[in-house]
Structure formats: C-alpha cells, structure tokens
Coordinates of C-alpha atoms in Angstrom, one line a residue:
M86 CA 3.1 9.9 6.2
D87 CA 2.3 6.3 5.3
H88 CA 0.7 6.3 1.8
G89 CA 0.6 2.5 1.3
T90 CA 2.6 0.4 -1.1
S91 CA 0.8 1.8 -4.2
L92 CA 1.5 5.5 -3.3
Q93 CA 5.2 5.9 -3.0
L94 CA 7.0 9.2 -2.8
S95 CA 9.3 10.5 -5.5
T96 CA 11.1 13.7 -6.5
A97 CA 9.3 15.6 -9.2
E98 CA 12.3 15.4 -11.6
A99 CA 12.4 11.6 -11.3
Q100 CA 8.9 11.5 -12.7
G101 CA 9.6 14.1 -15.5
I102 CA 8.1 17.1 -13.7
S103 CA 10.0 20.3 -13.0
S104 CA 10.0 21.2 -9.4
A105 CA 10.1 24.9 -10.5
A106 CA 6.8 24.4 -12.4
V107 CA 5.0 23.1 -9.3
Q108 CA 6.4 26.0 -7.3
S109 CA 5.3 28.5 -9.9
F110 CA 1.7 27.1 -9.6
I111 CA 1.8 27.6 -5.8
D112 CA 3.2 31.1 -6.3
A113 CA 0.4 31.9 -8.8
V114 CA -2.5 30.7 -6.7
E115 CA -1.1 32.5 -3.6
E116 CA -0.5 35.7 -5.5
R117 CA -4.1 35.6 -6.9
R118 CA -5.4 34.6 -3.5
L119 CA -7.3 31.7 -5.0
G120 CA -7.8 30.0 -1.6
V121 CA -6.2 26.6 -2.4
Q122 CA -6.0 24.7 0.9
S123 CA -4.2 21.5 0.0
L124 CA -2.7 19.8 -3.0
I125 CA -1.3 16.4 -3.9
L126 CA 0.3 15.9 -7.3
M127 CA 1.0 12.3 -8.5
R128 CA 2.7 11.0 -11.6
N129 CA 3.3 7.4 -12.6
G130 CA 1.6 6.3 -9.4
R131 CA 4.0 8.3 -7.2
I132 CA 3.4 11.4 -5.1
V133 CA 5.8 14.1 -6.2
A134 CA 4.3 17.0 -4.2
E135 CA 1.9 17.3 -1.3
G136 CA 1.1 20.2 1.0
W137 CA -1.5 21.8 3.2
W138 CA -1.9 25.5 3.8
R139 CA -1.9 25.8 7.6
P140 CA -4.2 25.6 9.6
Y141 CA -5.4 22.8 7.2
A142 CA -3.6 19.6 7.7
E143 CA -3.2 16.1 6.2
Q144 CA -5.0 14.3 8.9
L145 CA -8.2 16.4 8.5
S146 CA -11.2 15.4 6.4
H147 CA -12.6 18.0 4.1
S148 CA -16.0 18.7 2.7
M149 CA -16.0 17.4 -0.9
Y150 CA -19.3 19.0 -2.2
S151 CA -20.0 17.7 -5.7
V152 CA -17.0 15.4 -5.8
S153 CA -19.5 13.3 -3.9
K154 CA -21.2 12.7 -7.3
S155 CA -18.3 10.8 -8.7
F156 CA -18.3 8.4 -5.7
T157 CA -22.0 7.9 -6.1
A158 CA -21.7 7.2 -9.8
T159 CA -18.9 4.7 -9.0
A160 CA -21.2 2.9 -6.6
I161 CA -23.8 2.7 -9.4
G162 CA -21.1 1.3 -11.7
L163 CA -20.2 -1.4 -9.2
A164 CA -23.9 -2.3 -8.8
V165 CA -24.1 -2.6 -12.6
S166 CA -21.2 -5.0 -12.6
E167 CA -22.9 -7.0 -9.9
G168 CA -26.0 -7.3 -12.2
R169 CA -28.2 -5.3 -9.8
L170 CA -29.3 -2.8 -12.4
S171 CA -28.6 -1.4 -15.9
V172 CA -28.1 2.2 -16.9
N173 CA -31.0 1.7 -19.3
D174 CA -33.4 0.9 -16.5
A175 CA -36.3 3.2 -16.0
V176 CA -36.0 5.3 -12.8
L177 CA -39.7 4.5 -11.9
S178 CA -38.9 0.8 -11.9
F179 CA -37.1 1.2 -8.5
F180 CA -40.0 3.1 -6.9
P181 CA -43.2 1.3 -7.9
S182 CA -45.1 2.5 -4.8
Y183 CA -44.7 6.1 -5.9
V184 CA -46.2 5.7 -9.4
T185 CA -49.4 7.5 -10.1
P186 CA -50.8 8.3 -13.5
E187 CA -49.3 11.8 -13.2
I188 CA -45.9 10.6 -12.2
K189 CA -45.9 8.0 -14.9
A190 CA -46.7 10.5 -17.6
N191 CA -44.0 12.8 -16.3
M192 CA -41.2 10.3 -15.6
E193 CA -41.7 7.2 -17.8
A194 CA -38.9 8.1 -20.2
L195 CA -36.4 8.8 -17.5
Q196 CA -33.6 6.3 -17.2
V197 CA -30.6 5.8 -14.9
R198 CA -28.2 7.0 -17.6
H199 CA -30.0 10.3 -17.7
L200 CA -29.4 10.8 -14.0
L201 CA -25.8 9.9 -14.4
A202 CA -25.2 12.2 -17.4
M203 CA -27.2 15.3 -16.1
S204 CA -29.7 15.0 -18.9
T205 CA -32.9 14.4 -17.0
G206 CA -34.8 17.1 -18.9
H207 CA -35.5 19.3 -16.0
E208 CA -35.4 23.1 -16.5
K209 CA -33.9 23.8 -13.0
D210 CA -31.8 21.9 -10.5
T211 CA -34.2 19.9 -8.4
F212 CA -32.0 19.8 -5.3
P213 CA -33.2 23.2 -3.9
L214 CA -36.7 21.8 -4.0
L215 CA -35.6 18.8 -1.9
T216 CA -33.7 20.7 0.7
R217 CA -36.5 23.2 1.0
E218 CA -38.5 20.3 2.5
P219 CA -36.1 18.8 5.0
E220 CA -38.9 16.7 6.5
G221 CA -40.4 15.8 3.2
D222 CA -40.2 12.7 1.0
W223 CA -37.4 13.7 -1.4
V224 CA -38.0 10.8 -3.8
R225 CA -41.6 11.8 -4.2
I226 CA -40.7 15.5 -4.7
F227 CA -38.2 14.6 -7.4
L228 CA -40.6 12.3 -9.2
S229 CA -43.3 14.9 -9.1
T230 CA -41.2 17.7 -10.5
P231 CA -42.2 18.4 -14.1
I232 CA -39.7 17.4 -16.9
T233 CA -39.5 20.0 -19.6
Y234 CA -37.2 18.5 -22.2
E235 CA -37.0 15.0 -23.6
P236 CA -34.5 13.1 -21.3
G237 CA -31.2 12.7 -22.9
T238 CA -31.4 15.9 -25.0
H239 CA -30.6 18.7 -22.6
F240 CA -27.7 19.3 -20.2
L241 CA -28.6 20.7 -16.7
Y242 CA -26.3 20.3 -13.7
N243 CA -28.9 18.7 -11.4
T244 CA -27.8 17.6 -7.9
G245 CA -31.3 16.2 -7.3
A246 CA -30.4 13.6 -10.0
S247 CA -27.4 12.5 -8.0
F248 CA -29.6 12.2 -4.9
M249 CA -31.8 9.9 -6.9
L250 CA -28.9 7.7 -7.8
S251 CA -28.2 7.3 -4.1
A252 CA -31.9 6.5 -3.5
I253 CA -31.8 3.9 -6.2
L254 CA -28.8 2.2 -4.8
Q255 CA -30.3 2.1 -1.3
S256 CA -33.6 0.8 -2.7
L257 CA -31.6 -2.1 -4.3
T258 CA -29.2 -3.0 -1.6
G259 CA -30.7 -1.8 1.7
Q260 CA -27.4 0.1 2.2
T261 CA -26.4 3.7 2.0
V262 CA -23.9 4.6 -0.7
L263 CA -21.3 5.0 2.1
E264 CA -22.1 1.5 3.5
Y265 CA -22.1 -0.1 0.0
L266 CA -18.8 1.5 -1.0
G267 CA -17.1 0.5 2.3
P268 CA -15.9 -3.0 1.3
R269 CA -15.9 -2.4 -2.4
L270 CA -14.0 0.9 -2.7
F271 CA -13.0 2.5 0.5
Q272 CA -11.3 -0.5 2.1
P273 CA -9.3 -1.5 -1.0
L274 CA -8.1 2.1 -1.4
G275 CA -7.4 2.5 2.4
I276 CA -9.9 5.3 2.7
E277 CA -10.8 5.6 6.4
N278 CA -13.3 7.6 8.4
A279 CA -15.3 8.8 5.4
A280 CA -18.5 10.5 6.4
W281 CA -21.6 11.3 4.3
E282 CA -24.6 13.5 5.1
S283 CA -28.0 12.0 4.8
N284 CA -31.6 13.3 4.5
R285 CA -34.4 12.6 7.0
D286 CA -35.0 9.1 5.5
G287 CA -31.3 8.1 6.0
I288 CA -30.4 8.3 2.3
N289 CA -26.9 9.8 1.6
L290 CA -27.3 13.0 -0.3
G291 CA -25.5 11.5 -3.3
G292 CA -24.6 14.8 -5.0
T293 CA -22.9 16.4 -2.0
G294 CA -22.2 15.7 1.7
L295 CA -19.1 13.5 1.5
S296 CA -16.1 14.3 3.7
I297 CA -12.7 12.6 3.0
K298 CA -9.1 13.5 3.2
T299 CA -7.0 15.1 0.4
L300 CA -5.1 11.8 0.0
D301 CA -8.4 10.0 -0.5
L302 CA -9.3 12.5 -3.2
A303 CA -6.0 11.7 -4.9
K304 CA -6.7 8.0 -4.6
L305 CA -10.0 8.3 -6.5
G306 CA -8.2 10.0 -9.3
Q307 CA -5.4 7.5 -9.3
L308 CA -7.8 4.6 -9.4
F309 CA -9.5 6.0 -12.5
L310 CA -6.1 6.8 -14.1
Q311 CA -5.2 3.1 -13.5
R312 CA -8.6 2.2 -15.2
G313 CA -10.0 0.7 -12.0
V314 CA -7.0 -1.4 -10.8
W315 CA -5.5 -0.9 -7.3
N316 CA -2.5 -2.7 -6.0
G317 CA -2.8 -5.1 -8.9
K318 CA -6.4 -6.0 -8.2
R319 CA -9.5 -5.0 -10.1
V320 CA -11.7 -2.7 -8.0
V321 CA -13.9 -0.9 -10.6
P322 CA -14.6 -2.5 -14.0
E323 CA -12.5 -0.9 -16.8
E324 CA -15.7 -0.6 -18.9
W325 CA -17.2 1.7 -16.2
V326 CA -14.1 3.9 -16.0
E327 CA -14.3 4.3 -19.8
E328 CA -18.1 5.1 -19.6
A329 CA -17.8 7.4 -16.7
S330 CA -15.0 9.5 -18.2
S331 CA -16.5 9.7 -21.7
I332 CA -18.8 12.5 -23.0
H333 CA -22.4 11.6 -22.7
T334 CA -23.9 15.1 -22.7
P335 CA -22.5 18.1 -24.6
N336 CA -22.5 21.2 -22.4
G337 CA -21.0 24.0 -24.5
D338 CA -18.4 24.7 -27.2
D339 CA -15.9 27.2 -25.7
P340 CA -12.5 25.5 -26.2
N341 CA -11.0 27.5 -23.3
D342 CA -13.7 26.7 -20.7
D343 CA -13.2 23.6 -18.5
W344 CA -17.0 23.6 -17.9
Q345 CA -17.8 23.3 -21.6
Q346 CA -15.8 20.2 -22.6
G347 CA -18.7 17.7 -22.1
Y348 CA -20.1 15.8 -19.2
G349 CA -19.7 12.0 -18.4
Y350 CA -21.2 10.0 -15.7
Q351 CA -21.0 12.5 -12.8
M352 CA -17.5 13.5 -14.1
W353 CA -16.6 16.7 -16.0
R354 CA -14.4 16.6 -19.1
C355 CA -11.5 19.1 -19.1
R356 CA -9.2 20.7 -21.6
H357 CA -6.1 18.8 -22.6
N358 CA -8.0 15.4 -22.8
A359 CA -8.3 15.4 -19.0
Y360 CA -11.3 14.9 -16.8
R361 CA -12.2 15.5 -13.2
A362 CA -14.3 15.0 -10.1
D363 CA -15.3 18.5 -9.2
G364 CA -16.8 20.1 -6.1
A365 CA -18.0 23.6 -5.2
F366 CA -15.4 26.1 -4.0
G367 CA -12.5 24.3 -5.7
Q368 CA -12.5 20.6 -4.7
F369 CA -10.8 18.8 -7.6
S370 CA -9.4 15.4 -8.6
V371 CA -8.0 16.1 -12.0
I372 CA -7.1 13.0 -14.0
M373 CA -4.6 13.5 -16.9
P374 CA -4.3 10.3 -18.9
D375 CA -2.0 11.7 -21.5
Q376 CA 0.5 12.7 -18.8
N377 CA -0.2 9.7 -16.5
A378 CA -0.8 12.2 -13.7
V379 CA -3.4 13.2 -11.1
L380 CA -3.8 16.5 -9.2
A381 CA -6.0 16.6 -6.1
L382 CA -6.9 20.0 -4.7
T383 CA -9.1 21.3 -1.9
S384 CA -9.9 25.0 -1.8
G385 CA -12.1 27.8 -0.6
T386 CA -12.6 29.9 -3.7
S387 CA -15.3 31.6 -5.7
D388 CA -13.2 31.4 -8.8
M389 CA -12.8 27.7 -9.6
H390 CA -12.0 28.5 -13.3
A391 CA -8.9 30.4 -12.3
I392 CA -7.4 27.5 -10.4
L393 CA -7.7 25.2 -13.4
D394 CA -6.3 28.0 -15.6
E395 CA -3.2 28.0 -13.4
V396 CA -2.9 24.2 -13.5
W397 CA -2.7 24.3 -17.3
K398 CA -0.5 27.4 -17.3
H399 CA 2.2 26.1 -14.8
I400 CA 2.0 22.4 -14.0
L401 CA 1.1 21.0 -17.4
P402 CA 4.0 22.6 -19.3
G403 CA 6.3 21.4 -16.5
M404 CA 5.6 17.7 -17.4
H405 CA 8.0 15.9 -19.7
A406 CA 7.9 12.5 -21.3
E407 CA 11.1 11.4 -19.7
P408 CA 12.7 11.8 -16.3
L409 CA 14.5 15.1 -15.8
P410 CA 18.1 15.3 -14.5
D411 CA 18.4 15.4 -10.8
N412 CA 18.1 18.9 -9.4
A413 CA 18.6 18.7 -5.7
E414 CA 18.5 22.5 -5.2
A415 CA 15.1 22.8 -6.9
A416 CA 13.7 19.7 -5.2
N417 CA 14.8 20.9 -1.8
K418 CA 13.4 24.4 -2.5
L419 CA 10.0 22.8 -3.4
T420 CA 10.1 20.6 -0.3
K421 CA 10.6 23.6 1.9
R422 CA 8.0 25.6 0.1
L423 CA 5.4 22.8 0.6
A424 CA 6.3 22.4 4.3
D425 CA 5.9 26.1 4.9
L426 CA 2.5 26.6 3.3
A427 CA 0.1 28.7 5.3
L428 CA -3.0 30.8 4.8
P429 CA -2.1 34.5 5.1
L430 CA -2.8 35.9 8.5
P431 CA -4.3 39.4 8.7
E432 CA -1.9 42.2 9.9
V433 CA -2.7 43.3 13.4
L434 CA -1.3 45.8 15.9
P435 CA 1.6 44.6 18.0
A436 CA -0.3 45.4 21.2
A437 CA -3.9 46.1 22.2
P438 CA -4.9 49.8 22.0
E439 CA -6.6 51.7 24.8
T440 CA -10.0 50.7 23.5
A441 CA -9.3 47.1 24.7
A442 CA -9.3 48.2 28.3
R443 CA -12.6 50.0 27.9
I444 CA -14.5 46.9 26.5
E445 CA -12.5 43.9 27.9
K446 CA -14.8 41.4 29.8
R447 CA -17.8 43.7 29.4
T448 CA -21.0 42.2 28.0
I449 CA -21.9 43.3 24.5
R450 CA -25.5 42.7 23.7
L451 CA -26.3 42.1 20.0
E452 CA -29.5 42.4 17.9
A453 CA -30.9 39.3 16.2
N454 CA -28.4 37.7 13.9
E455 CA -27.7 34.5 11.8
L456 CA -25.2 33.1 14.3
R457 CA -28.0 33.1 16.9
I458 CA -25.8 35.0 19.4
E459 CA -27.4 37.3 21.9
E460 CA -24.4 38.6 23.8
V461 CA -20.6 38.4 23.7
S462 CA -17.5 39.4 25.6
L463 CA -13.8 39.6 24.7
E464 CA -10.6 39.1 26.7
F465 CA -7.2 40.3 25.4
G466 CA -3.9 38.6 26.2
Q467 CA -0.5 39.2 24.8
E468 CA -0.6 36.2 22.4
E469 CA -4.3 35.3 22.3
S470 CA -7.8 36.7 22.7
V471 CA -10.8 34.9 24.1
F472 CA -14.2 35.3 22.5
T473 CA -17.2 34.2 24.6
A474 CA -20.8 34.1 23.3
L475 CA -24.2 33.3 24.7
D476 CA -26.6 32.0 22.1
N477 CA -30.4 32.3 22.1
K478 CA -30.7 28.8 23.7
G479 CA -28.6 29.8 26.7
V480 CA -25.6 27.8 25.5
R481 CA -22.2 29.5 26.0
H482 CA -19.5 29.2 23.3
T483 CA -15.8 30.0 23.6
I484 CA -13.3 30.5 20.8
R485 CA -9.6 31.2 21.5
C486 CA -7.9 33.3 18.9
G487 CA -4.1 33.5 18.4
R488 CA -2.5 36.8 17.6
T489 CA 0.5 35.6 15.6
D490 CA -0.7 32.1 14.8
W491 CA -3.8 30.0 14.7
I492 CA -5.3 28.4 17.8
S493 CA -7.2 25.1 17.1
G494 CA -10.5 24.2 18.8
T495 CA -14.1 23.4 18.0
S496 CA -17.3 25.4 17.7
T497 CA -21.0 25.0 16.9
L498 CA -21.2 28.6 15.8
W499 CA -22.1 28.4 12.2
Y500 CA -24.3 30.1 9.6
R501 CA -26.8 27.2 9.6
R502 CA -29.4 28.2 12.1
D503 CA -30.1 24.6 13.2
S504 CA -26.5 23.5 13.5
S505 CA -25.5 21.8 16.8
T506 CA -22.5 19.9 15.4
E507 CA -19.0 20.5 16.8
M508 CA -16.9 21.7 13.9
A509 CA -13.1 21.9 13.9
V510 CA -12.0 25.6 13.8
A511 CA -8.7 27.4 13.9
A512 CA -9.0 31.0 15.0
H513 CA -6.9 34.2 14.7
G514 CA -7.8 37.6 16.2
G515 CA -6.2 41.0 16.5
W516 CA -6.7 44.7 16.4
A517 CA -6.7 46.1 12.9
N518 CA -6.5 49.6 14.1
E519 CA -7.3 51.6 17.3
H520 CA -11.0 50.7 17.3
T521 CA -11.4 47.7 15.1
F522 CA -11.0 44.1 16.3
V523 CA -11.1 41.3 13.7
M524 CA -11.4 37.6 14.2
T525 CA -11.0 34.9 11.5
W526 CA -12.6 31.5 12.3
Q527 CA -11.3 29.0 9.7
Y528 CA -13.5 25.9 9.7
V529 CA -10.7 23.6 8.7
E530 CA -12.8 20.6 7.6
T531 CA -14.7 22.9 5.1
P532 CA -13.7 25.5 2.6
F533 CA -15.1 28.3 4.8
C534 CA -14.2 30.9 7.3
H535 CA -16.1 33.5 9.2
V536 CA -14.5 36.9 9.4
V537 CA -16.0 38.7 12.5
T538 CA -15.3 42.4 12.8
F539 CA -16.1 44.6 15.8
D540 CA -15.9 48.3 15.3
F541 CA -15.8 50.2 18.6
G542 CA -15.4 53.6 17.0
S543 CA -18.8 55.0 18.3
D544 CA -21.1 54.5 21.2
E545 CA -23.0 51.9 19.1
I546 CA -20.9 48.9 18.2
D547 CA -20.9 47.7 14.6
V548 CA -20.4 44.0 14.1
S549 CA -19.9 42.4 10.7
I550 CA -20.0 38.6 10.1
K551 CA -18.7 37.7 6.7
I552 CA -18.6 34.1 5.3
V553 CA -15.8 33.5 2.8
P554 CA -16.2 32.1 0.3
F555 CA -20.0 31.6 -0.3
W556 CA -22.5 31.0 -3.1
Q557 CA -23.2 34.7 -2.9
D558 CA -21.9 37.7 -1.0
H559 CA -22.8 37.1 2.7
D560 CA -21.9 39.9 5.0
E561 CA -24.3 40.4 7.9
H562 CA -24.1 43.7 9.8
I563 CA -25.3 43.8 13.4
K564 CA -25.7 46.5 15.9
G565 CA -24.5 46.0 19.5
H566 CA -24.1 47.9 22.7
L567 CA -22.1 47.6 26.0
V568 CA -24.2 46.8 29.1

C-alpha cells in the first residue's frame, strides 16, 4: 500500500516496540471478543503494524461517529487562524436573524469555546432533540433549548454543540466543514473520498457522520503528534494543537478511567498523558506524545473502555526509548498474524439438513418488522446460500451468503426505516443445527452487523434480527409462515 513519503513502513523493533507486545494486544482483543476491525500503529512517523479483520479491508471507508468532532474542531481552529472568528465570540453573533428576547436571555453567555469544550451548560445532549425533527431548523432548536448551568462550569457530552460548530463554520464561509477542510486538511494529508452526512439544510452533522479510511484516522493522529506539521509544511497552527489537546473541562477524577481525564476541544484526554479522537463503538485515534506514537483503531464494540485497557496493558509496556535488536522471527510472526486477521465465522453444519429441502425456494411471509420485509425465500448451495426478500415498497433484495467464507455485495436492508442507500455488506450463512439457519450480514463500512436467525423447528417460523453492537440491546423477534 502506498502510504506517501511521510508514512513509511518499519519493523516494530526498529522503532523500539516489541512485535510480541503488538501480537499480545491482538490476542487479547480477540480472546475478549472486543470487536476490533482494523488497526494501524505508528511510531516515530512510521507504520510498524497495520491490519484489517476480514471482511474489513484497507480500501474501505468506515463510519467514524464522534471522531467527526475532532475534524470539526480542527476546521474551527483553521478558521480562527484565518481571522474569521475567535473562540471567545458569542454563538448568537453568527445567527442574528434567530435572536429573540427569549433566545438572547437563554444564550447570550454562550461562546464558541463552550461548544468546543462541551461546557454549554445544557442538562442533556441536545442532538436527540435535533434528530427528532429531521425537517426542522436545527439551529433554531438548539438556540431555543434551555441552558441550565452557567456556560463553562459544567461538563456534558453534547453532540448538538458539535453540530453548532459546523453551522457556525458554514455561516462564515458558505462551505460545509467537508468542503472547507478539503484544500486545508484533506488534500495535504492525502485523505481522499471522505464523506460527511448532512441535515436537511445541507449542514454537515459536525459531531458525527464522517466516513474515512483507517489510514486517514491514523493521519489525523500523526498530524497532531507532529504539532500540526505534515511533510515539513505547517497545516494546522501549533497553538491550536496545544489548545485542542489541553484540558478545558474537568470530567471526573477516577485515575483509571480514560473518560475522566479531562476534555479538550472535541478531544478526550487519556491516561498516560495521551489524548484521543474518539467515536462510538470503538473508533479511536490515540495520540501518545511521550512515546511519539499513534494508534488508530476501528471497532464494533459495546465496551470501548476494555479496548483502551488492553492498549495500556500490552502495547504501552512494549514501547522502549531505543530501538530493539532485530528479531526476524517475531517480526515475521507479527506480519503473518496481521495478514491473517479475520472476524470469527459462526460454526455451521457441513451440509444442509433435511429441513432445507422442505423450505428451499418457498415463500416465507413475515409479520411487520423493522427491516420492512414482507416475504423472503432461501436457496441453499454447497458453498453459498441466497437470501431473497420483498420489502413493503415492492422492491426485491438479494444477499448471497458464503458458507465457509464471506461473500461481498451491497444491500439497502438496514434498521433505519427510511434508508435507501446501498451499503457494502459481506455475508455468511449456514445451518447452526437441524432446524436453525443463521445469516450474518457484516456492514463493512460501519461497525455493525445484522444476525438474522430462522428457526424452522415448528409450524410457525421464528425469525430473530439482532443488531451487533448497538446503543442498547436490539433483538427483534418476528413470526413467519410458509405459503
């Protein structure tokens, strides 16, 4: 893979890292089933380890969730350096047409720095209020939401605040954050094909919605580690790197909790004097200044704390101040381990049971469900199965499922009821026992998969659709019958 002149490859030992330490981290996250989907470890500006758990792959973009916040804050920092605004500017100064006596009384003390530092004074995250009104005016909704605490005095993780940073930048420049960062950040770093979700008014979501590759995630961390310099050229002001990575809002006092080490400008502080861009379900760019290292991870986990615990337990102790002696055996072992990474496939029967002949190609009618499917059918081959579904709009969907490996394709079947976007999916399917057929649809540009289970053990078919991971347990049970 061509990483560009600033991202050269190296053995771990040459950069003072034990290959065995990296491998022990991989072993630990796999043993604990923490759902890590890719990793890139860099030290001294060189990549010492990179790998993707198949069916994830290096060329695929990945949903970044709240890592988006760090990019939005960087855009604000660049706008500050261009003299377009100050972090001490009042938020209302960017939206004069919205100001009413009530909004002024509520919002007049709120400044840009409070948005950046998650200290707006709100009692609850405002983002659910915004998304609940997809056709509404999100700026007006935010400005109308009561502030409970004096801005600057209370930490609350508030994705609505990040959206407002995006709205402010767009009000100043006439460009989305994505457009604004194009020539200023993405092009200098060689970040291509970035995508960012927007609301009805064309404003990038700011606090979420960015999709980039794992390498791009590592590049953000390396840029900050290099204090804003890339390929010998200043990209982000050093003063902004210092500001963004410093504590602006205390958020707890547990020395063993990476979510209680203080909050910067849309960056979390970590243990061990590190800091990070951080997204839901385990998207991380961990910057370790004391070790001159960066670790980028994408994941699909409900236990983000555990992943960072394993970083500090395995990778950090494996870093040494000086290069280590060459260890070709350990380096080759790690290289092979990284090349062979794969998500575990469910165990399935070696051949289809008698049940398959009874239900193959027959229509199965389902009761109402979140996937909007009205009827389905299944075909069973030796090495693959074919799932066909008819949705409530009369659209037919087909997903091919490998028995011993993943089969790649696309699908619009998704838990979002209004989704019509083709999503990359890798699918596996097989018989778990004589009457149970299980499919795993891994949406490889997201953290998620759908586990779809058909139980043909009685006259009435039981269908389970489980989303893994999710913000809360999501396991929908549906009844079906053969027609």
